[in-house]
Short mmCIF file of C-alpha atoms in Angstrom, two decimals:
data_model
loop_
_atom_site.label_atom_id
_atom_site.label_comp_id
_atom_site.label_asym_id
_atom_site.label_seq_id
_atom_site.Cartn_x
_atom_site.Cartn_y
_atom_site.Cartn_z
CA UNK A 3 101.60 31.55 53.38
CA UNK A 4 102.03 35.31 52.93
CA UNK A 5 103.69 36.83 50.23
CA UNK A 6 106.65 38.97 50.51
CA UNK A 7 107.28 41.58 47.88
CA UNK A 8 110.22 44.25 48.39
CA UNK A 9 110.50 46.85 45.98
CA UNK A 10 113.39 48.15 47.86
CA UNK A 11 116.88 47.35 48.06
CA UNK A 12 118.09 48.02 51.87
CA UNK A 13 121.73 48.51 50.54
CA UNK A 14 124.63 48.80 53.50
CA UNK A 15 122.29 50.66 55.66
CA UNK A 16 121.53 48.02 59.19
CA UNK A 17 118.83 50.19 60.57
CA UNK A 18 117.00 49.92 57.17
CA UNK A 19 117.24 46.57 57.49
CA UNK A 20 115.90 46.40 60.87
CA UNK A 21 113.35 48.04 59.73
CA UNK A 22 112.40 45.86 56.88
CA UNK A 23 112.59 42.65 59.01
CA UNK A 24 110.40 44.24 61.20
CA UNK A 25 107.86 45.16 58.81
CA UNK A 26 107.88 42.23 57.88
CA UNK A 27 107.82 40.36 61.51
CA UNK A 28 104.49 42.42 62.34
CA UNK A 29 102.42 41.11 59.55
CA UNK A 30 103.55 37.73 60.36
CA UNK A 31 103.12 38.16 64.07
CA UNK A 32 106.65 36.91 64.93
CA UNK A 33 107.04 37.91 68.74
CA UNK A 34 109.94 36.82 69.11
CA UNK A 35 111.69 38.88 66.68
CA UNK A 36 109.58 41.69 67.35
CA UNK A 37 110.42 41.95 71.34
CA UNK A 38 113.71 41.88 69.88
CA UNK A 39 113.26 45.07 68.51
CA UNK A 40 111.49 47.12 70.67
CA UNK A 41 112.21 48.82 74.07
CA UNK A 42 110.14 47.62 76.96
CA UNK A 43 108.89 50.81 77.15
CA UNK A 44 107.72 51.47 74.08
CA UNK A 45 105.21 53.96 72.48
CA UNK A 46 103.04 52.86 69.54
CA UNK A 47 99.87 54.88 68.19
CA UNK A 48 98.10 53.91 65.34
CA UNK A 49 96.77 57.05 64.16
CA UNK A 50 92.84 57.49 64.64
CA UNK A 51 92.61 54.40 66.83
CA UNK A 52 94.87 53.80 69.73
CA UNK A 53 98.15 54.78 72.09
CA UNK A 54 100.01 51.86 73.82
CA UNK A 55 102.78 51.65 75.91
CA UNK A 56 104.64 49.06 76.44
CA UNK A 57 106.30 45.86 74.99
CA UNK A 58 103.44 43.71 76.31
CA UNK A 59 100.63 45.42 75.70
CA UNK A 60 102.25 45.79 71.93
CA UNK A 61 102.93 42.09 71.35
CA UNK A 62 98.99 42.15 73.20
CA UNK A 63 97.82 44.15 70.28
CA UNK A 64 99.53 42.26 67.62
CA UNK A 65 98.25 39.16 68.70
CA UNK A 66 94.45 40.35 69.21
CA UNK A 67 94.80 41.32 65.11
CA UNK A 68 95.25 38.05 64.41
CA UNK A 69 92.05 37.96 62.50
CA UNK A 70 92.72 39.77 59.82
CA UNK A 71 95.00 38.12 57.98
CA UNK A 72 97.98 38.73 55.57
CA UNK A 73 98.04 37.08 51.99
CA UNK A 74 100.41 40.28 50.92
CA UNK A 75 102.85 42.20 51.86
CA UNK A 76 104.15 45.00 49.46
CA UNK A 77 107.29 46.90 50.89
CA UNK A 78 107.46 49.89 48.64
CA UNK A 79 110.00 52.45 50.67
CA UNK A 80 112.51 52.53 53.41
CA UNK A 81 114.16 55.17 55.17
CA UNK A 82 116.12 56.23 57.77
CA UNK A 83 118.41 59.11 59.03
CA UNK A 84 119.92 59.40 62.45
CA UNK A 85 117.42 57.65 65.02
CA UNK A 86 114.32 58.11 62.89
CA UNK A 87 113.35 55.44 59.94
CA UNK A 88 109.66 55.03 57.78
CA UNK A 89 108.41 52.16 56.06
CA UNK A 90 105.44 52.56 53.84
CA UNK A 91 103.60 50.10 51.48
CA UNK A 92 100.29 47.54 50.96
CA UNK A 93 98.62 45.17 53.02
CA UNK A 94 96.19 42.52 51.13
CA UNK A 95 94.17 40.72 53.11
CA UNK A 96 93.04 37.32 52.50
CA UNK A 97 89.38 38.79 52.72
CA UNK A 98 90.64 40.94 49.79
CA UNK A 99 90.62 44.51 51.56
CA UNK A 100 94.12 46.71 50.56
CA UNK A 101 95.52 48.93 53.20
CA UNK A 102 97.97 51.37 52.21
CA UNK A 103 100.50 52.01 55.35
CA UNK A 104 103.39 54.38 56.61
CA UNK A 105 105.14 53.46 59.92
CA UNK A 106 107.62 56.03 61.65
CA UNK A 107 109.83 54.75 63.84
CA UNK A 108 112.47 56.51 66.63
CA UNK A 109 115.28 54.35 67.64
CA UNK A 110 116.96 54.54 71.50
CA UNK A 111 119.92 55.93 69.52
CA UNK A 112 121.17 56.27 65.66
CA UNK A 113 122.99 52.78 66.05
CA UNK A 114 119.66 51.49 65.63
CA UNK A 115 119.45 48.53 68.22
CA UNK A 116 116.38 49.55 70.03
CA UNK A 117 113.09 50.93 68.94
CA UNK A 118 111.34 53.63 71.33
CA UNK A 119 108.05 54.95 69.35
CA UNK A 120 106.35 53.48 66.55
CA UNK A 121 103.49 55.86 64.74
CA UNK A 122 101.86 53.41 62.01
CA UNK A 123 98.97 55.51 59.80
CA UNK A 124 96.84 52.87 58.04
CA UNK A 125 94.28 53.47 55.70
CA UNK A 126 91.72 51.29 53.21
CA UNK A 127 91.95 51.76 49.75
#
């Protein structure tokens, strides 16, 4: 079972909360709540590797990573302002690698309900 560890405190704010639920969805490869979340036409690039489009080829993606798993997850920072939001922190892998990531997201709107781009910059420490 993967450990959660938030070093943040999400207050009053919803979309920050989204945001940390979602965070914390991905590593644990929780479709449902992730198709939840994003638009069906959604844009996700992971910086240096790919560009998707789409909620199916996304929850595609997420599923085909299901090899490298999550023993960690360290939520160090959330923000968001108008219809933008970040997330950055640590993943530790059960194989013991550390990735260090920051994921920008744009919602549909600033109510938050609806994700429309995701840009997620991972790198091994």
């Amino acid at each position: 079972m993967m450990k959660i560890i938030k070093k943040i405190n999400c207050g009053n704010s919803p979309k920050m909360e989204v945001l940390k639920n979602l965070t914390i969805a991905i590593a644990e490869k929780d479709h449902n709540f992730i198709s939840d979340c994003i638009s069906e036409d959604v844009v996700c690039t992971w910086v240096g590797d790919k560009k998707i489009k789409g909620k199916n080829e996304f929850l595609s993606v997420i599923k085909t990573k299901a090899d490298k798993e999550i023993s960690e997850l360290i939520i160090e920072q959330i923000l968001s302002h108008g219809k933008e939001g970040a997330v950055c922190g640590v993943k530790l892998m059960t194989s013991g690698e550390r990735y260090a990531f920051s994921d920008f997201y744009i919602f549909k709107n600033a109510k938050g309900q609806e994700i429309i781009s995701i840009k997620s910059h991972v790198i091994k420490e």
